[in-house]
């Protein structure tokens, strides 16, 4: 396979759109989520992001990046104003509608209405969930981190509520995203279905890992191929 090498100078002098697409691809597959917010006047906003990351379980924290603040960012404004937002996973039934939320609508226009998704309120979270999403998470803003290197902002929220189908939760707490039809993103605009290879056992220095079932039990392969002590 022929390999290309891009030096720092090469990257700096690339055509802007080419560089943007390339650098957005090199980090690998990313999560696809819709951020739901509402301002204090009740105007709803919905935006797709590919930067949601797990930051810790105790307390349960998620973070995501809001891109350059040179232009108005309704998602950022609403979260700073209300301290509340939702994260809604994108599945293979709604990915096209989800992608359309990246269009630059004015603040007075609801992306829910424009793309054909349904706002849903559970009575506890002031921000709207996406009804068509299989995994819906309500969060409270805990911290804002301004990243000086490129004028972006990381928002960190604490998980308050999780709505998810019972069948996707395994007995050990593992969430089967495949069963929910969850999609992933590469680059800026490429959407992918996933296919699990295997869950693997907890890694220890003195033992080799072995396959687990989706439910976290040793697979049939491990049963007939025990790992030597």
mmCIF file of C-alpha atoms in Angstrom:
data_model
loop_
_atom_site.group_PDB
_atom_site.id
_atom_site.type_symbol
_atom_site.label_atom_id
_atom_site.label_comp_id
_atom_site.label_asym_id
_atom_site.label_seq_id
_atom_site.Cartn_x
_atom_site.Cartn_y
_atom_site.Cartn_z
ATOM 1 C CA UNK A 1 0.000 0.000 0.000
ATOM 2 C CA UNK A 2 1.448 3.336 -1.061
ATOM 3 C CA UNK A 3 1.860 5.721 1.876
ATOM 4 C CA UNK A 4 1.606 9.483 1.808
ATOM 5 C CA UNK A 5 3.458 11.661 4.298
ATOM 6 C CA UNK A 6 2.291 15.192 5.063
ATOM 7 C CA UNK A 7 4.793 17.446 6.817
ATOM 8 C CA UNK A 8 3.837 20.342 9.063
ATOM 9 C CA UNK A 9 4.487 22.715 6.171
ATOM 10 C CA UNK A 10 2.351 20.553 3.866
ATOM 11 C CA UNK A 11 -0.544 20.702 6.300
ATOM 12 C CA UNK A 12 -0.251 24.450 6.795
ATOM 13 C CA UNK A 13 -0.261 25.155 3.056
ATOM 14 C CA UNK A 14 -3.088 22.784 2.076
ATOM 15 C CA UNK A 15 -6.201 24.205 0.471
ATOM 16 C CA UNK A 16 -8.451 25.139 3.395
ATOM 17 C CA UNK A 17 -11.375 22.801 2.689
ATOM 18 C CA UNK A 18 -9.074 19.868 1.892
ATOM 19 C CA UNK A 19 -7.199 20.371 5.177
ATOM 20 C CA UNK A 20 -10.454 20.707 7.119
ATOM 21 C CA UNK A 21 -11.778 17.398 5.768
ATOM 22 C CA UNK A 22 -8.467 15.593 6.256
ATOM 23 C CA UNK A 23 -7.852 16.731 9.829
ATOM 24 C CA UNK A 24 -11.467 16.016 10.758
ATOM 25 C CA UNK A 25 -10.958 12.426 9.562
ATOM 26 C CA UNK A 26 -7.642 11.504 11.186
ATOM 27 C CA UNK A 27 -9.038 11.180 14.725
ATOM 28 C CA UNK A 28 -11.092 8.171 13.600
ATOM 29 C CA UNK A 29 -14.760 7.337 14.090
ATOM 30 C CA UNK A 30 -16.646 9.765 16.331
ATOM 31 C CA UNK A 31 -19.956 9.722 18.153
ATOM 32 C CA UNK A 32 -22.998 11.258 16.485
ATOM 33 C CA UNK A 33 -25.269 13.162 18.854
ATOM 34 C CA UNK A 34 -27.868 15.894 18.778
ATOM 35 C CA UNK A 35 -27.633 18.607 21.438
ATOM 36 C CA UNK A 36 -31.067 19.873 22.470
ATOM 37 C CA UNK A 37 -31.425 23.288 24.127
ATOM 38 C CA UNK A 38 -34.036 25.965 24.779
ATOM 39 C CA UNK A 39 -33.579 29.599 25.721
ATOM 40 C CA UNK A 40 -35.431 31.360 28.541
ATOM 41 C CA UNK A 41 -38.089 32.568 26.080
ATOM 42 C CA UNK A 42 -38.863 28.967 25.056
ATOM 43 C CA UNK A 43 -37.152 28.997 21.642
ATOM 44 C CA UNK A 44 -35.846 25.480 20.908
ATOM 45 C CA UNK A 45 -32.557 24.660 19.220
ATOM 46 C CA UNK A 46 -31.068 21.400 17.950
ATOM 47 C CA UNK A 47 -27.508 20.871 16.711
ATOM 48 C CA UNK A 48 -25.525 17.820 15.644
ATOM 49 C CA UNK A 49 -22.058 17.363 17.174
ATOM 50 C CA UNK A 50 -19.378 14.699 16.821
ATOM 51 C CA UNK A 51 -17.305 15.637 19.866
ATOM 52 C CA UNK A 52 -19.233 14.271 22.862
ATOM 53 C CA UNK A 53 -16.791 12.460 25.168
ATOM 54 C CA UNK A 54 -16.987 10.566 28.440
ATOM 55 C CA UNK A 55 -15.089 12.455 31.158
ATOM 56 C CA UNK A 56 -15.862 10.345 34.208
ATOM 57 C CA UNK A 57 -18.458 8.166 35.937
ATOM 58 C CA UNK A 58 -18.211 9.402 39.543
ATOM 59 C CA UNK A 59 -19.719 11.944 39.082
ATOM 60 C CA UNK A 60 -21.095 11.085 35.617
ATOM 61 C CA UNK A 61 -19.712 13.751 33.267
ATOM 62 C CA UNK A 62 -19.858 14.269 29.514
ATOM 63 C CA UNK A 63 -18.207 17.050 27.550
ATOM 64 C CA UNK A 64 -18.378 18.393 24.029
ATOM 65 C CA UNK A 65 -16.753 21.093 21.938
ATOM 66 C CA UNK A 66 -18.484 24.171 20.571
ATOM 67 C CA UNK A 67 -16.666 25.389 17.500
ATOM 68 C CA UNK A 68 -15.195 28.871 16.970
ATOM 69 C CA UNK A 69 -17.095 31.639 18.700
ATOM 70 C CA UNK A 70 -16.553 34.252 15.971
ATOM 71 C CA UNK A 71 -20.167 33.749 14.888
ATOM 72 C CA UNK A 72 -23.207 33.377 17.196
ATOM 73 C CA UNK A 73 -23.594 29.862 18.569
ATOM 74 C CA UNK A 74 -27.179 29.331 19.700
ATOM 75 C CA UNK A 75 -26.346 26.059 21.463
ATOM 76 C CA UNK A 76 -23.623 27.738 23.527
ATOM 77 C CA UNK A 77 -25.778 30.757 24.300
ATOM 78 C CA UNK A 78 -28.721 28.631 25.445
ATOM 79 C CA UNK A 79 -26.619 26.366 27.672
ATOM 80 C CA UNK A 80 -24.842 29.288 29.338
ATOM 81 C CA UNK A 81 -28.230 30.967 29.850
ATOM 82 C CA UNK A 82 -30.211 27.994 31.211
ATOM 83 C CA UNK A 83 -27.456 25.620 32.471
ATOM 84 C CA UNK A 84 -29.366 22.728 30.897
ATOM 85 C CA UNK A 85 -29.051 20.617 27.735
ATOM 86 C CA UNK A 86 -29.720 17.147 26.346
ATOM 87 C CA UNK A 87 -27.550 14.719 24.390
ATOM 88 C CA UNK A 88 -29.479 12.454 22.002
ATOM 89 C CA UNK A 89 -27.790 9.658 20.060
ATOM 90 C CA UNK A 90 -28.264 9.569 16.291
ATOM 91 C CA UNK A 91 -29.535 6.301 14.819
ATOM 92 C CA UNK A 92 -29.779 4.960 11.281
ATOM 93 C CA UNK A 93 -33.406 6.086 10.944
ATOM 94 C CA UNK A 94 -32.780 9.789 11.597
ATOM 95 C CA UNK A 95 -29.185 10.469 10.504
ATOM 96 C CA UNK A 96 -30.168 12.519 7.444
ATOM 97 C CA UNK A 97 -32.488 14.726 9.472
ATOM 98 C CA UNK A 98 -29.802 14.997 12.160
ATOM 99 C CA UNK A 99 -27.201 16.084 9.604
ATOM 100 C CA UNK A 100 -29.522 18.821 8.323
ATOM 101 C CA UNK A 101 -29.389 20.526 11.748
ATOM 102 C CA UNK A 102 -25.822 21.597 10.879
ATOM 103 C CA UNK A 103 -27.322 24.179 8.499
ATOM 104 C CA UNK A 104 -27.084 27.767 9.766
ATOM 105 C CA UNK A 105 -30.658 28.515 10.755
ATOM 106 C CA UNK A 106 -31.490 31.790 12.486
ATOM 107 C CA UNK A 107 -32.127 31.734 16.224
ATOM 108 C CA UNK A 108 -35.866 32.280 15.721
ATOM 109 C CA UNK A 109 -36.175 29.031 13.740
ATOM 110 C CA UNK A 110 -36.456 25.645 15.467
ATOM 111 C CA UNK A 111 -34.332 22.950 13.853
ATOM 112 C CA UNK A 112 -36.845 20.429 15.214
ATOM 113 C CA UNK A 113 -39.509 21.888 12.928
ATOM 114 C CA UNK A 114 -37.214 22.416 9.966
ATOM 115 C CA UNK A 115 -35.796 18.871 9.794
ATOM 116 C CA UNK A 116 -38.850 16.912 11.006
ATOM 117 C CA UNK A 117 -37.755 15.746 14.456
ATOM 118 C CA UNK A 118 -39.937 15.883 17.553
ATOM 119 C CA UNK A 119 -39.116 17.739 20.796
ATOM 120 C CA UNK A 120 -39.909 15.709 23.891
ATOM 121 C CA UNK A 121 -40.018 16.851 27.525
ATOM 122 C CA UNK A 122 -39.927 14.454 30.464
ATOM 123 C CA UNK A 123 -41.189 16.939 33.053
ATOM 124 C CA UNK A 124 -37.817 17.217 34.806
ATOM 125 C CA UNK A 125 -35.406 18.659 32.254
ATOM 126 C CA UNK A 126 -36.166 22.142 30.844
ATOM 127 C CA UNK A 127 -34.280 21.337 27.628
ATOM 128 C CA UNK A 128 -35.918 19.265 24.869
ATOM 129 C CA UNK A 129 -35.001 15.666 24.092
ATOM 130 C CA UNK A 130 -35.320 14.205 20.580
ATOM 131 C CA UNK A 131 -38.255 11.794 20.672
ATOM 132 C CA UNK A 132 -36.891 9.722 17.772
ATOM 133 C CA UNK A 133 -33.529 9.138 19.498
ATOM 134 C CA UNK A 134 -33.147 5.799 21.295
ATOM 135 C CA UNK A 135 -30.699 7.158 23.882
ATOM 136 C CA UNK A 136 -31.638 10.453 25.520
ATOM 137 C CA UNK A 137 -29.522 12.090 28.232
ATOM 138 C CA UNK A 138 -30.290 15.184 30.324
ATOM 139 C CA UNK A 139 -27.374 17.176 31.704
ATOM 140 C CA UNK A 140 -26.689 20.205 33.871
ATOM 141 C CA UNK A 141 -23.806 22.493 32.945
ATOM 142 C CA UNK A 142 -20.951 22.162 35.428
ATOM 143 C CA UNK A 143 -18.017 23.857 33.739
ATOM 144 C CA UNK A 144 -16.995 25.916 30.733
ATOM 145 C CA UNK A 145 -13.413 25.673 29.492
ATOM 146 C CA UNK A 146 -12.225 28.220 26.930
ATOM 147 C CA UNK A 147 -9.579 26.689 24.671
ATOM 148 C CA UNK A 148 -7.257 29.489 23.597
ATOM 149 C CA UNK A 149 -5.410 27.467 20.941
ATOM 150 C CA UNK A 150 -8.306 27.698 18.477
ATOM 151 C CA UNK A 151 -10.983 29.826 20.172
ATOM 152 C CA UNK A 152 -13.275 26.893 20.916
ATOM 153 C CA UNK A 153 -15.163 26.061 24.105
ATOM 154 C CA UNK A 154 -15.562 22.783 25.975
ATOM 155 C CA UNK A 155 -18.800 22.467 27.898
ATOM 156 C CA UNK A 156 -18.938 19.868 30.661
ATOM 157 C CA UNK A 157 -22.250 18.593 31.941
ATOM 158 C CA UNK A 158 -23.288 16.242 34.724
ATOM 159 C CA UNK A 159 -25.706 13.494 33.714
ATOM 160 C CA UNK A 160 -29.043 13.784 35.511
ATOM 161 C CA UNK A 161 -31.324 11.456 33.558
ATOM 162 C CA UNK A 162 -30.905 8.662 31.000
ATOM 163 C CA UNK A 163 -33.778 7.380 28.852
ATOM 164 C CA UNK A 164 -32.952 4.121 27.037
ATOM 165 C CA UNK A 165 -34.831 0.943 25.988
ATOM 166 C CA UNK A 166 -34.600 -1.814 28.600
ATOM 167 C CA UNK A 167 -33.468 -4.401 26.051
ATOM 168 C CA UNK A 168 -30.219 -2.487 25.403
ATOM 169 C CA UNK A 169 -28.986 -2.593 29.026
ATOM 170 C CA UNK A 170 -26.995 -5.715 29.898
ATOM 171 C CA UNK A 171 -26.975 -7.118 33.431
ATOM 172 C CA UNK A 172 -23.479 -5.702 34.094
ATOM 173 C CA UNK A 173 -24.431 -2.181 32.968
ATOM 174 C CA UNK A 174 -23.028 -2.412 29.437
ATOM 175 C CA UNK A 175 -25.122 -0.471 26.913
ATOM 176 C CA UNK A 176 -25.546 -2.266 23.581
ATOM 177 C CA UNK A 177 -25.393 0.641 21.134
ATOM 178 C CA UNK A 178 -25.581 -1.750 18.173
ATOM 179 C CA UNK A 179 -29.027 -2.841 19.303
ATOM 180 C CA UNK A 180 -30.160 0.798 19.168
ATOM 181 C CA UNK A 181 -29.031 1.283 15.576
ATOM 182 C CA UNK A 182 -26.579 3.965 16.699
ATOM 183 C CA UNK A 183 -24.466 5.437 13.911
ATOM 184 C CA UNK A 184 -21.017 6.961 13.997
ATOM 185 C CA UNK A 185 -19.344 9.755 12.008
ATOM 186 C CA UNK A 186 -16.022 9.960 10.222
ATOM 187 C CA UNK A 187 -14.815 13.296 8.962
ATOM 188 C CA UNK A 188 -17.512 15.921 8.606
ATOM 189 C CA UNK A 189 -20.221 14.124 6.668
ATOM 190 C CA UNK A 190 -19.694 10.344 6.469
ATOM 191 C CA UNK A 191 -22.121 8.226 8.531
ATOM 192 C CA UNK A 192 -21.536 4.574 9.387
ATOM 193 C CA UNK A 193 -23.389 1.663 10.926
ATOM 194 C CA UNK A 194 -21.332 -0.320 13.418
ATOM 195 C CA UNK A 195 -20.723 -4.037 13.812
ATOM 196 C CA UNK A 196 -19.301 -5.303 17.083
ATOM 197 C CA UNK A 197 -16.319 -7.654 16.840
ATOM 198 C CA UNK A 198 -16.319 -8.734 20.496
ATOM 199 C CA UNK A 199 -16.480 -7.569 24.046
ATOM 200 C CA UNK A 200 -13.255 -8.511 25.817
ATOM 201 C CA UNK A 201 -12.460 -9.523 29.369
ATOM 202 C CA UNK A 202 -10.849 -7.162 31.900
ATOM 203 C CA UNK A 203 -7.156 -6.889 31.075
ATOM 204 C CA UNK A 204 -4.692 -8.133 33.710
ATOM 205 C CA UNK A 205 -0.880 -8.287 33.494
ATOM 206 C CA UNK A 206 -0.696 -12.061 34.058
ATOM 207 C CA UNK A 207 -3.573 -13.189 31.818
ATOM 208 C CA UNK A 208 -4.549 -12.949 28.190
ATOM 209 C CA UNK A 209 -7.857 -11.316 27.383
ATOM 210 C CA UNK A 210 -10.681 -13.489 26.055
ATOM 211 C CA UNK A 211 -13.982 -12.799 24.260
ATOM 212 C CA UNK A 212 -17.174 -12.085 26.167
ATOM 213 C CA UNK A 213 -20.772 -12.293 25.086
ATOM 214 C CA UNK A 214 -22.752 -9.082 24.702
ATOM 215 C CA UNK A 215 -24.082 -9.724 28.201
ATOM 216 C CA UNK A 216 -20.552 -9.848 29.628
ATOM 217 C CA UNK A 217 -20.241 -13.606 30.080
ATOM 218 C CA UNK A 218 -17.305 -15.682 28.741
ATOM 219 C CA UNK A 219 -18.117 -16.616 25.150
ATOM 220 C CA UNK A 220 -18.289 -20.207 23.895
ATOM 221 C CA UNK A 221 -14.799 -19.724 22.476
ATOM 222 C CA UNK A 222 -13.450 -18.926 25.932
ATOM 223 C CA UNK A 223 -15.300 -21.876 27.446
ATOM 224 C CA UNK A 224 -13.484 -24.344 25.203
ATOM 225 C CA UNK A 225 -10.186 -22.425 25.156
ATOM 226 C CA UNK A 226 -9.489 -21.574 28.811
ATOM 227 C CA UNK A 227 -6.636 -19.195 29.455
ATOM 228 C CA UNK A 228 -3.784 -20.834 31.384
ATOM 229 C CA UNK A 229 -3.199 -19.493 34.866
#
